[in-house]
Amino acid sequence: MTTQTILPVDAEHLSELSQRSGEPGWLKESRLKALELAASLTLPRLEKTKLDRWNLNTYGTYKASQAFTALNEAPASIAALIKDQEAGSLIIQRNSEVVYTRLAPELAEQGVIFTDLQTAVKKHGDLVRRYLHKAVQPDEHSIAALHAALWSGGVFLYVPKNVIVSTPIQAVLLTDDAEAVFVPHILIVAEANSSVTYVDNYVSDKTEAGLHNGAVEVFVGAGAKVQFASVHQLGEDTTDVTYRRAVVENDGMIDWIVGEMNYGNTASDTKSVLKGNGSSSNAKVIAVGSGAQKLNYTTQAQHFGRNTPSNMITRAVMRDSATSIINGITKIEKGATRADGQQTEKVLMLSPKARGDANPILLIDEDDVTAGHAASVGQVNPEQVYYLMSRGISKHDAETLVIYGFLAPVVSQIPLEGLRKQLQSLVERKLGQ
Amino acid sequence: MAAEFIIEGLKASIEGKEILKGINLQMKGGEVHAIMGPNGTGKSTLASALMGHPKYEVTEGTATLEGENLLEMAVDERARAGLFLAMQYPSEISGVTNSDFLRSAINSRREEGSEISLIRFIRQMEAKMKELDMNPEFLHRYLNEGFSGGEKKRNEILQMMMLDPKIVILDEIDSGLDIDALKIVAEGVNSMRSEGRGFLVITHYQRLLNYVTPDFVHVMMQGRIVKSGGPELAQRLEADGYEWIKEELGIEDETVGQEA
């Protein structure tokens, strides 16, 4: 049985929108083609998750948002995240549009570009066109196609060759109007031997059902290093489907740090394509599921280059009746000699109704490689709780120690102190309700 | 005040199978009691039942420390009342550092608002670790994770020293220790001997008792204490084994609760 994709917009309207916002012709064509594709493609097939039962149709429409010039005009829902960021490099997207953009002048002087993607397609059209939709391609499935047709706002970060950006570049993406489309696209290009850290936060402040259909594309040049950190803390009302992809050239490095702290249904797929020799990828995903959340997290590493190490770690704590399917896919292509693919997926369940499922998959077409996986799904170990209690620690505190301890080996490796603390407090908030 | 620890008629079972068949024992602060016996006679069950391991069900009896029945308390309450069990197989807990764990344990004994200061805690812990010849990096290691058998045992003694209990049970603390480690552990125990503190040393071998001299020695068989005496009893067991006791008491199979 195939389900017909419900198109949230018709071609005429889409074309008019594109024209009205002054987009170049190639982008309008790309949007229209993607919309056409969406009609013929099916939903992505996720392991043990029936996406067709999810709320994936409440896109809303493109709505203008009021831009602001000073951070104190920002909505209260994101105030904590942008505190003391007056002098930092920050983009804020509210619903369909970016409402605040600031790039530190010293970075601009070095040729760094940091702007909303809608502006970038006009100002830096050739550059954007070279990369846009090349890592997450519109013909993969209907979600990717609709993303390519409908994206708005978004982030474009370009770091020229040899430029080392030492302070994190940040973005905050807020959905607080259920009628407005919330489909931001993040595009990061790090040229050869450059280095940059990007951190974003997804926040919602509304009660009506909504959808975030997000895509992230990161292009890591030869010898470049990109640290990409993302924290999703969308509310129960918002369904979140996010595809993240990095394409890494020779000796490049991508570090993914993902905090899945949403309250609604979430499907995410974080993939590194290790194209160049000596390229490497490190992915850390921390998740807490609560309520009746349905969650599907995938990490992937695809090795084409020789001497390519990848490491993927997902740790998830599930409480109440949350269900999580956790997939790790290491794919080593023929010719990727001396690749090393490692992955670990662990789920800790805190209630008898919570469900967890870890699926490690190794697909190896080359002999001269090393690969390994470990997966576990379990409950809080009563022996451990007994041991802690035998030293006088109360049952509640003992369980808390074990639960935080489960996430700590991953959290403690997060190199950004602010992010580490933020994740810790989000974990506490989700576990402490 | 010297601790008084009295076990009366203690019976305990695991998965419905009775292992302890009525244990009676009286200890005072300052005393060291050794419990010896072959494998499978219920020695470790006694330790676990006293501490309150969830797998063991106490079916009869009392264990009172300074007049309060420990067996009516939850595990953490028993610990805070002054009981300490150095375990034969301490749990490994990933993500919880040794220092965070011990600080939580110490603070669980203190009122809210009068928690131990970090500096004082670190100083104390470092001093004790030095006594036990432990590398200071163990402070920041995850609890028992990747520790060798000997390191785990030293870590148990470290906890005992930091928590200052009234009654200490050492469950096969000597197993898996080489002679140097055994001496260090024994010195740690001896340094803690005081008028106010009693020790119950469960051991399979006489070896440990060469370094920690007991005042009383009890032999367990078939889930009961079948013979008690002074330190000379341990010497005799070392020289002659357990067979003579079995003969004396007409015991054929000394074990308890084991499938034939």
PDB file of N, CA and C in Angstrom, chain B residues 89-130:
ATOM      1  N   TYR B  89      32.099  -8.956  46.172  1.00  0.00           N
ATOM      2  CA  TYR B  89      32.045  -8.541  44.768  1.00  0.00           C
ATOM      3  C   TYR B  89      31.403  -7.158  44.653  1.00  0.00           C
ATOM      4  N   PRO B  90      32.167  -6.101  44.876  1.00  0.00           N
ATOM      5  CA  PRO B  90      31.580  -4.757  44.814  1.00  0.00           C
ATOM      6  C   PRO B  90      31.100  -4.430  43.402  1.00  0.00           C
ATOM      7  N   SER B  91      29.975  -3.722  43.295  1.00  0.00           N
ATOM      8  CA  SER B  91      29.418  -3.358  41.986  1.00  0.00           C
ATOM      9  C   SER B  91      30.309  -2.350  41.276  1.00  0.00           C
ATOM     10  N   GLU B  92      30.298  -2.426  39.945  1.00  0.00           N
ATOM     11  CA  GLU B  92      30.941  -1.391  39.133  1.00  0.00           C
ATOM     12  C   GLU B  92      29.846  -0.447  38.670  1.00  0.00           C
ATOM     13  N   ILE B  93      30.036   0.840  38.861  1.00  0.00           N
ATOM     14  CA  ILE B  93      29.010   1.784  38.439  1.00  0.00           C
ATOM     15  C   ILE B  93      29.620   2.838  37.536  1.00  0.00           C
ATOM     16  N   SER B  94      29.311   2.730  36.273  1.00  0.00           N
ATOM     17  CA  SER B  94      29.850   3.641  35.274  1.00  0.00           C
ATOM     18  C   SER B  94      29.255   5.035  35.452  1.00  0.00           C
ATOM     19  N   GLY B  95      30.064   6.038  35.214  1.00  0.00           N
ATOM     20  CA  GLY B  95      29.548   7.404  35.213  1.00  0.00           C
ATOM     21  C   GLY B  95      29.451   8.046  36.589  1.00  0.00           C
ATOM     22  N   VAL B  96      29.663   7.256  37.646  1.00  0.00           N
ATOM     23  CA  VAL B  96      29.632   7.816  38.997  1.00  0.00           C
ATOM     24  C   VAL B  96      31.061   7.762  39.528  1.00  0.00           C
ATOM     25  N   THR B  97      31.660   8.918  39.754  1.00  0.00           N
ATOM     26  CA  THR B  97      33.054   8.874  40.202  1.00  0.00           C
ATOM     27  C   THR B  97      33.126   8.446  41.656  1.00  0.00           C
ATOM     28  N   ASN B  98      34.257   7.854  41.981  1.00  0.00           N
ATOM     29  CA  ASN B  98      34.506   7.426  43.345  1.00  0.00           C
ATOM     30  C   ASN B  98      34.261   8.571  44.329  1.00  0.00           C
ATOM     31  N   SER B  99      34.734   9.764  43.966  1.00  0.00           N
ATOM     32  CA  SER B  99      34.608  10.871  44.914  1.00  0.00           C
ATOM     33  C   SER B  99      33.157  11.349  45.022  1.00  0.00           C
ATOM     34  N   ASP B 100      32.431  11.428  43.908  1.00  0.00           N
ATOM     35  CA  ASP B 100      31.016  11.831  43.983  1.00  0.00           C
ATOM     36  C   ASP B 100      30.219  10.843  44.833  1.00  0.00           C
ATOM     37  N   PHE B 101      30.515   9.577  44.621  1.00  0.00           N
ATOM     38  CA  PHE B 101      29.830   8.520  45.357  1.00  0.00           C
ATOM     39  C   PHE B 101      30.092   8.648  46.860  1.00  0.00           C
ATOM     40  N   LEU B 102      31.353   8.764  47.223  1.00  0.00           N
ATOM     41  CA  LEU B 102      31.679   8.797  48.653  1.00  0.00           C
ATOM     42  C   LEU B 102      31.182  10.069  49.326  1.00  0.00           C
ATOM     43  N   ARG B 103      31.204  11.163  48.565  1.00  0.00           N
ATOM     44  CA  ARG B 103      30.694  12.403  49.142  1.00  0.00           C
ATOM     45  C   ARG B 103      29.180  12.290  49.383  1.00  0.00           C
ATOM     46  N   SER B 104      28.471  11.662  48.436  1.00  0.00           N
ATOM     47  CA  SER B 104      27.034  11.430  48.652  1.00  0.00           C
ATOM     48  C   SER B 104      26.821  10.568  49.881  1.00  0.00           C
ATOM     49  N   ALA B 105      27.675   9.557  50.038  1.00  0.00           N
ATOM     50  CA  ALA B 105      27.521   8.643  51.169  1.00  0.00           C
ATOM     51  C   ALA B 105      27.755   9.381  52.489  1.00  0.00           C
ATOM     52  N   ILE B 106      28.779  10.220  52.510  1.00  0.00           N
ATOM     53  CA  ILE B 106      29.068  10.972  53.742  1.00  0.00           C
ATOM     54  C   ILE B 106      27.940  11.962  54.023  1.00  0.00           C
ATOM     55  N   ASN B 107      27.500  12.648  52.976  1.00  0.00           N
ATOM     56  CA  ASN B 107      26.453  13.651  53.177  1.00  0.00           C
ATOM     57  C   ASN B 107      25.114  13.029  53.555  1.00  0.00           C
ATOM     58  N   SER B 108      24.915  11.769  53.188  1.00  0.00           N
ATOM     59  CA  SER B 108      23.658  11.111  53.570  1.00  0.00           C
ATOM     60  C   SER B 108      23.573  10.974  55.091  1.00  0.00           C
ATOM     61  N   ARG B 109      24.704  11.102  55.767  1.00  0.00           N
ATOM     62  CA  ARG B 109      24.736  11.010  57.232  1.00  0.00           C
ATOM     63  C   ARG B 109      24.668  12.377  57.891  1.00  0.00           C
ATOM     64  N   ARG B 110      24.618  13.410  57.077  1.00  0.00           N
ATOM     65  CA  ARG B 110      24.624  14.764  57.624  1.00  0.00           C
ATOM     66  C   ARG B 110      23.320  15.470  57.306  1.00  0.00           C
ATOM     67  N   GLU B 111      23.039  16.457  58.123  1.00  0.00           N
ATOM     68  CA  GLU B 111      21.830  17.247  57.896  1.00  0.00           C
ATOM     69  C   GLU B 111      21.998  18.083  56.639  1.00  0.00           C
ATOM     70  N   GLU B 112      20.865  18.384  56.007  1.00  0.00           N
ATOM     71  CA  GLU B 112      20.922  19.283  54.871  1.00  0.00           C
ATOM     72  C   GLU B 112      21.454  20.635  55.343  1.00  0.00           C
ATOM     73  N   GLY B 113      22.382  21.186  54.599  1.00  0.00           N
ATOM     74  CA  GLY B 113      22.966  22.462  54.992  1.00  0.00           C
ATOM     75  C   GLY B 113      24.286  22.304  55.736  1.00  0.00           C
ATOM     76  N   SER B 114      24.575  21.077  56.221  1.00  0.00           N
ATOM     77  CA  SER B 114      25.862  20.890  56.900  1.00  0.00           C
ATOM     78  C   SER B 114      26.691  19.823  56.182  1.00  0.00           C
ATOM     79  N   GLU B 115      26.575  19.818  54.859  1.00  0.00           N
ATOM     80  CA  GLU B 115      27.339  18.869  54.057  1.00  0.00           C
ATOM     81  C   GLU B 115      28.837  19.130  54.194  1.00  0.00           C
ATOM     82  N   ILE B 116      29.595  18.086  54.004  1.00  0.00           N
ATOM     83  CA  ILE B 116      31.053  18.199  54.108  1.00  0.00           C
ATOM     84  C   ILE B 116      31.567  19.107  52.982  1.00  0.00           C
ATOM     85  N   SER B 117      32.532  19.981  53.325  1.00  0.00           N
ATOM     86  CA  SER B 117      33.053  20.862  52.280  1.00  0.00           C
ATOM     87  C   SER B 117      33.940  20.045  51.349  1.00  0.00           C
ATOM     88  N   LEU B 118      33.981  20.490  50.108  1.00  0.00           N
ATOM     89  CA  LEU B 118      34.713  19.734  49.087  1.00  0.00           C
ATOM     90  C   LEU B 118      36.191  19.611  49.463  1.00  0.00           C
ATOM     91  N   ILE B 119      36.751  20.718  49.935  1.00  0.00           N
ATOM     92  CA  ILE B 119      38.181  20.715  50.246  1.00  0.00           C
ATOM     93  C   ILE B 119      38.489  19.747  51.378  1.00  0.00           C
ATOM     94  N   ARG B 120      37.651  19.804  52.413  1.00  0.00           N
ATOM     95  CA  ARG B 120      37.870  18.918  53.545  1.00  0.00           C
ATOM     96  C   ARG B 120      37.729  17.459  53.124  1.00  0.00           C
ATOM     97  N   PHE B 121      36.724  17.220  52.308  1.00  0.00           N
ATOM     98  CA  PHE B 121      36.483  15.861  51.832  1.00  0.00           C
ATOM     99  C   PHE B 121      37.676  15.334  51.030  1.00  0.00           C
ATOM    100  N   ILE B 122      38.154  16.147  50.093  1.00  0.00           N
ATOM    101  CA  ILE B 122      39.271  15.716  49.240  1.00  0.00           C
ATOM    102  C   ILE B 122      40.506  15.455  50.102  1.00  0.00           C
ATOM    103  N   ARG B 123      40.740  16.339  51.069  1.00  0.00           N
ATOM    104  CA  ARG B 123      41.899  16.160  51.949  1.00  0.00           C
ATOM    105  C   ARG B 123      41.816  14.842  52.702  1.00  0.00           C
ATOM    106  N   GLN B 124      40.643  14.603  53.288  1.00  0.00           N
ATOM    107  CA  GLN B 124      40.443  13.350  54.036  1.00  0.00           C
ATOM    108  C   GLN B 124      40.663  12.146  53.150  1.00  0.00           C
ATOM    109  N   MET B 125      40.046  12.219  51.985  1.00  0.00           N
ATOM    110  CA  MET B 125      40.088  11.072  51.091  1.00  0.00           C
ATOM    111  C   MET B 125      41.514  10.821  50.626  1.00  0.00           C
ATOM    112  N   GLU B 126      42.218  11.882  50.302  1.00  0.00           N
ATOM    113  CA  GLU B 126      43.596  11.703  49.832  1.00  0.00           C
ATOM    114  C   GLU B 126      44.484  11.102  50.912  1.00  0.00           C
ATOM    115  N   ALA B 127      44.260  11.544  52.154  1.00  0.00           N
ATOM    116  CA  ALA B 127      45.062  11.004  53.261  1.00  0.00           C
ATOM    117  C   ALA B 127      44.821   9.507  53.424  1.00  0.00           C
ATOM    118  N   LYS B 128      43.532   9.114  53.364  1.00  0.00           N
ATOM    119  CA  LYS B 128      43.201   7.694  53.532  1.00  0.00           C
ATOM    120  C   LYS B 128      43.725   6.876  52.356  1.00  0.00           C
ATOM    121  N   MET B 129      43.666   7.462  51.182  1.00  0.00           N
ATOM    122  CA  MET B 129      44.144   6.726  50.006  1.00  0.00           C
ATOM    123  C   MET B 129      45.646   6.486  50.112  1.00  0.00           C
ATOM    124  N   LYS B 130      46.333   7.445  50.686  1.00  0.00           N
ATOM    125  CA  LYS B 130      47.774   7.298  50.877  1.00  0.00           C
ATOM    126  C   LYS B 130      48.050   6.116  51.808  1.00  0.00           C
TER     127      LYS B 130
END
